[in-house]
Amino acid sequence: MYISEKSKVVVQGITGGQGSFHAKLMKEYGTNIVAGVTPKKGGQEVHGISVFNTVQEAKDATSCDTSIVFVPARFVYGAVRESIKANIHLTCIITENVPVFDMLRLVELAKEHDVHLVGPNCPGMMVPDKIKLGIMPGNMCHYGGVSVIAKSGTLSYEITKAIGNAGIGVRAYVGIGGDPIRGTTMVDAAKYYNEDPQTKIIVLIGEIGGSEEEETAAFLKAYGKKPVVAYIAGKSAPEGKRMGHAGAIISGDVGTAIGKINALREAGALIGDTPWDIPKLIQKIQQDQ
Amino acid sequence: MRLLEYESKQVFRKYGLPLVASILIEKPENIDTMLAQFSFPAIVKSQIAIGGRGKAGLIKIAHSREEAKSLCTEFFQREIAGFRVKAILIESLVNIKHEYYVSVALDTSSRQFFVIASAEGGVEIETVAKNTPEKILKIPFDLNHGLTDDKVDQVVKFLNLPESEYETAKKFFHTLWDIAHMSEATLVEVNPLVLAEEGLFAVDGKMILDEDADFRQPDTKILQQKKLSELEKIAKEAGFSFVELDGEVGILANGAGLTLALLDVLTDLNLKPANFLDVGGGASKERVFKALELLFKMNPKGVLINIYGGITRCDVVAEAVIEALKIFAEHPPMVIRLTGTKEKEGVELLHNAGMDAYADVLEAVNKLKEILEVKK
């Protein structure tokens, strides 16, 4: 969603270790990276990509329309504020440990400017064989009709690779991240791919914590147009312990794996017992289609 | 990060929320000296990181110092679901006229804050919410505008407080929002807020602080350090996320979701995980080494490494593994699964050092099961 092979990408934090490393991988994948931004480092080049001091300067020179952010957590607020104010239509925040209050302010600001945010603490998004805007491995799968929406990065690589290995094509991969406040929610992404003509099947990869899977299930139950396959991680997780992601914590009966599984099942989704069941479930649906 | 009652009240005190007189006992050996400073009857409240302490009998009234002593001694030995009593808070009793529920909470779905209030406060608030939701007022507001006067007025009127308490109550709600806003909390809850003959008091409190704001919130940083176990402290300093569990298989994986899924798979196979360890995105050699060091310290029966490299590089992980095995000659049996970014380089490094690596996680898990069964 919101990205295609036509997207012109600016990499914020391109002179840092991660920014530079992944700018190179994305470029090799075929992503059209037109600029990089690092304050006070304008005029340099990284992997042949021109570096600018600000997003606005980068936009004036290259008409970039999509940003990916690698700056450290405490600078994310400033960096993303800049890209929103430059009306970059989508900003994807890879950085983890971004404070909740910073994200709340950014989400409000993005809404005012009518632009999209994805992340933070997310692997990014891709349209296989066309564009990779993120840190996910490029060789997981080829283009096709399945759209994958996931909270977790590596778990979604695992599942997407299994999907690819089974010879199933992927229309889009979106890693929304596992933080409590994120630019794009699971419901936002599900709504988009529910209407997307190229998407034949939706795969949801969720985990314990929060109530987004339940809300997505409620949406799909009322408006779902496509078959859904899902996997929820954390069946064995104990209550009250935060499991890595800031959002992944069970408190009382809120956020349990079983609650999410039941809600999705009730909305008609097929549920994988393990991540590796997902390709089989997709094939089952494809045979029936 | 969820704060205990007494930790929340320490924050409340800083901002001037009205509290009853109290003492805190943090260690069993201090029971006598602390109790000598307090008068009874009083209420003895266990401080424990899980709900349901009242129902578990961990909050009781002590009519005398002797009774308080025996309660404290008993409470320090108690636990609920593996959570130990961390401290004991002793508070004066007040003459209660009415109990209210009030909180300021971030709703992550709508990304707004809510001020929530009910005239039916106390331990049964969840039943009230379920059966008679009309008795609970919820007013949304956003971070930019904050909790404004008109919304506070609405809440105070809804609670039907006596007019003499209006001004105190209004100040109370403004302070609740100040606390949330200034300390970057996603929940500040007072339940019950007690109207007593002696005045208005926050009798129980709960807070959730955003751990990611610790770089600009010194109190958050201090509290965080205090809450971690020794092993968890090592993990925090090295920059990975770690939770101790009660099984016997040590886990090192990358990505919270993948680690969680791995715990589920192992649990299904009756291989009980000893920990959750997400080494994090883009882990350095040093970080992976520290994670292995910590796992070896726990002395598990076996160790499973599961890396799917995106931002994490397989070659960096392989280097750390080789280094760790060189330094820790005596280590539990270990199975490694390595795939993703720089996979070829990583696997080659391991091979050259005489180690196998699996590309498929299920193969790796089965291999570990095989090894552990032979060992038995």
XYZ file of C-alpha atoms in Angstrom, chain B residues 25-219:
195
model
C 9.082 -1.981 54.670
C 11.400 -3.219 51.951
C 13.185 -6.006 53.816
C 11.997 -8.563 56.392
C 14.851 -7.609 58.742
C 13.438 -4.068 59.012
C 9.978 -5.110 60.192
C 10.509 -4.343 63.894
C 12.230 -0.984 63.551
C 9.733 0.240 60.974
C 6.638 -0.893 62.870
C 7.874 0.868 66.013
C 7.440 4.194 64.194
C 3.767 3.675 63.361
C 0.503 3.593 65.288
C -2.213 0.976 64.921
C -4.794 -0.053 63.782
C -3.495 0.300 60.227
C -3.764 -1.466 56.902
C -0.971 -3.817 55.784
C -0.612 -4.007 51.998
C 1.680 -6.375 50.080
C 3.447 -4.855 47.102
C 3.406 -7.413 44.319
C 3.660 -7.121 40.541
C 0.421 -8.951 39.734
C -3.264 -8.226 40.351
C -5.576 -9.990 42.785
C -3.592 -9.372 45.983
C -6.720 -8.483 47.960
C -8.442 -11.723 47.007
C -5.247 -13.653 47.805
C -5.385 -12.300 51.361
C -2.342 -10.095 50.949
C -4.053 -6.920 52.174
C -5.277 -7.000 55.772
C -6.038 -4.709 58.676
C -3.729 -5.048 61.674
C -5.341 -4.014 64.932
C -2.086 -4.055 66.864
C 1.658 -3.856 66.264
C 1.972 -7.581 67.073
C -0.628 -8.460 64.489
C 1.114 -6.246 61.926
C 4.361 -8.021 62.639
C 2.943 -11.461 62.047
C 1.200 -10.280 58.858
C 4.433 -8.749 57.532
C 6.406 -11.896 58.289
C 3.802 -13.992 56.535
C 3.453 -11.682 53.508
C 7.182 -11.581 52.794
C 7.092 -15.340 52.245
C 4.106 -15.296 49.943
C 3.911 -15.275 46.164
C 1.203 -15.310 43.499
C 1.886 -17.148 40.225
C 5.641 -16.906 40.702
C 5.577 -13.190 41.644
C 7.061 -12.520 45.083
C 5.985 -9.852 47.550
C 8.574 -7.091 46.992
C 7.737 -4.782 49.885
C 4.995 -3.981 52.375
C 3.193 -0.667 52.658
C 1.490 0.165 55.951
C -1.049 2.966 55.951
C -3.253 4.754 58.467
C -6.967 4.110 58.305
C -9.378 6.911 57.477
C -13.116 7.135 58.057
C -14.418 6.393 54.590
C -17.583 8.100 53.372
C -17.356 7.134 49.714
C -15.027 5.389 47.236
C -14.537 6.609 43.647
C -12.615 5.293 40.652
C -10.552 7.757 38.610
C -7.845 7.396 35.992
C -6.145 8.938 33.014
C -5.303 6.273 30.446
C -3.958 6.073 26.914
C -6.203 4.079 24.599
C -3.850 2.619 22.022
C -6.587 1.833 19.464
C -7.924 5.382 19.208
C -4.513 6.880 20.165
C -6.241 9.226 22.556
C -6.177 9.664 26.277
C -9.296 9.129 28.323
C -10.201 10.473 31.696
C -12.266 7.749 33.309
C -14.355 8.119 36.456
C -17.001 6.305 38.438
C -18.777 6.964 41.713
C -18.626 3.209 42.304
C -14.932 2.778 42.966
C -13.150 -0.071 44.672
C -12.119 -3.600 43.816
C -15.336 -4.381 41.928
C -14.781 -1.698 39.263
C -14.410 -4.332 36.547
C -17.813 -5.787 37.424
C -19.280 -2.273 37.323
C -17.727 -1.752 33.869
C -19.199 -5.003 32.634
C -22.691 -4.912 34.127
C -23.467 -1.204 34.440
C -21.225 0.655 31.989
C -23.447 3.740 32.301
C -21.995 4.233 35.771
C -18.594 4.920 34.244
C -17.794 8.183 32.485
C -15.106 8.184 29.797
C -14.066 11.422 28.120
C -11.412 11.394 25.377
C -8.826 14.116 24.871
C -5.651 14.404 22.860
C -2.080 15.017 23.890
C -1.912 18.442 22.238
C -4.885 19.903 24.087
C -4.477 17.992 27.331
C -7.156 17.631 29.982
C -8.987 20.951 29.852
C -11.094 22.703 32.526
C -14.428 21.963 30.869
C -13.685 18.219 30.834
C -12.607 18.263 34.459
C -15.870 20.080 35.346
C -17.857 17.382 33.582
C -16.097 14.629 35.534
C -16.466 16.304 38.911
C -20.194 16.850 38.294
C -20.641 13.260 37.158
C -19.090 11.971 40.380
C -21.633 13.974 42.343
C -19.054 15.034 44.926
C -20.183 17.316 47.751
C -19.770 20.941 46.700
C -17.261 21.559 49.466
C -14.859 19.173 47.675
C -15.247 20.619 44.165
C -12.098 22.698 44.131
C -9.947 19.942 45.672
C -11.328 17.437 43.183
C -10.668 19.697 40.200
C -7.106 20.208 41.298
C -6.838 16.453 41.763
C -7.778 15.738 38.128
C -5.454 18.393 36.762
C -2.666 16.837 38.813
C -3.468 13.356 37.450
C -2.925 14.658 33.932
C 0.222 16.526 34.987
C 1.606 13.250 36.313
C 0.785 11.349 33.107
C 2.066 14.090 30.876
C 5.232 15.000 32.766
C 6.358 11.465 33.560
C 5.229 10.032 30.170
C 2.829 7.524 31.682
C 0.233 5.627 29.686
C -1.844 4.980 32.797
C -2.316 6.855 36.061
C -5.053 5.251 38.114
C -6.415 5.974 41.572
C -8.810 3.319 42.828
C -10.201 4.047 45.233
C -10.124 7.770 45.503
C -11.557 8.038 48.978
C -13.772 10.761 50.361
C -13.222 10.454 54.093
C -14.208 12.536 57.084
C -10.576 13.672 57.053
C -10.694 14.781 53.371
C -9.967 13.377 49.906
C -7.216 10.716 49.538
C -5.622 8.563 46.829
C -5.807 5.275 48.725
C -4.547 2.941 46.004
C -2.592 3.854 42.899
C -1.258 2.324 39.748
C 0.930 3.691 36.965
C 2.416 2.467 33.702
C 5.490 4.356 32.504
C 6.907 4.314 28.984
C 10.273 2.571 29.263
C 11.362 3.964 25.906
C 11.328 7.488 27.349
C 13.956 6.540 29.938
C 16.629 8.661 28.255
C 14.774 11.837 29.283
C 12.937 10.520 32.376
C 15.498 9.888 35.134
C 12.878 8.379 37.488
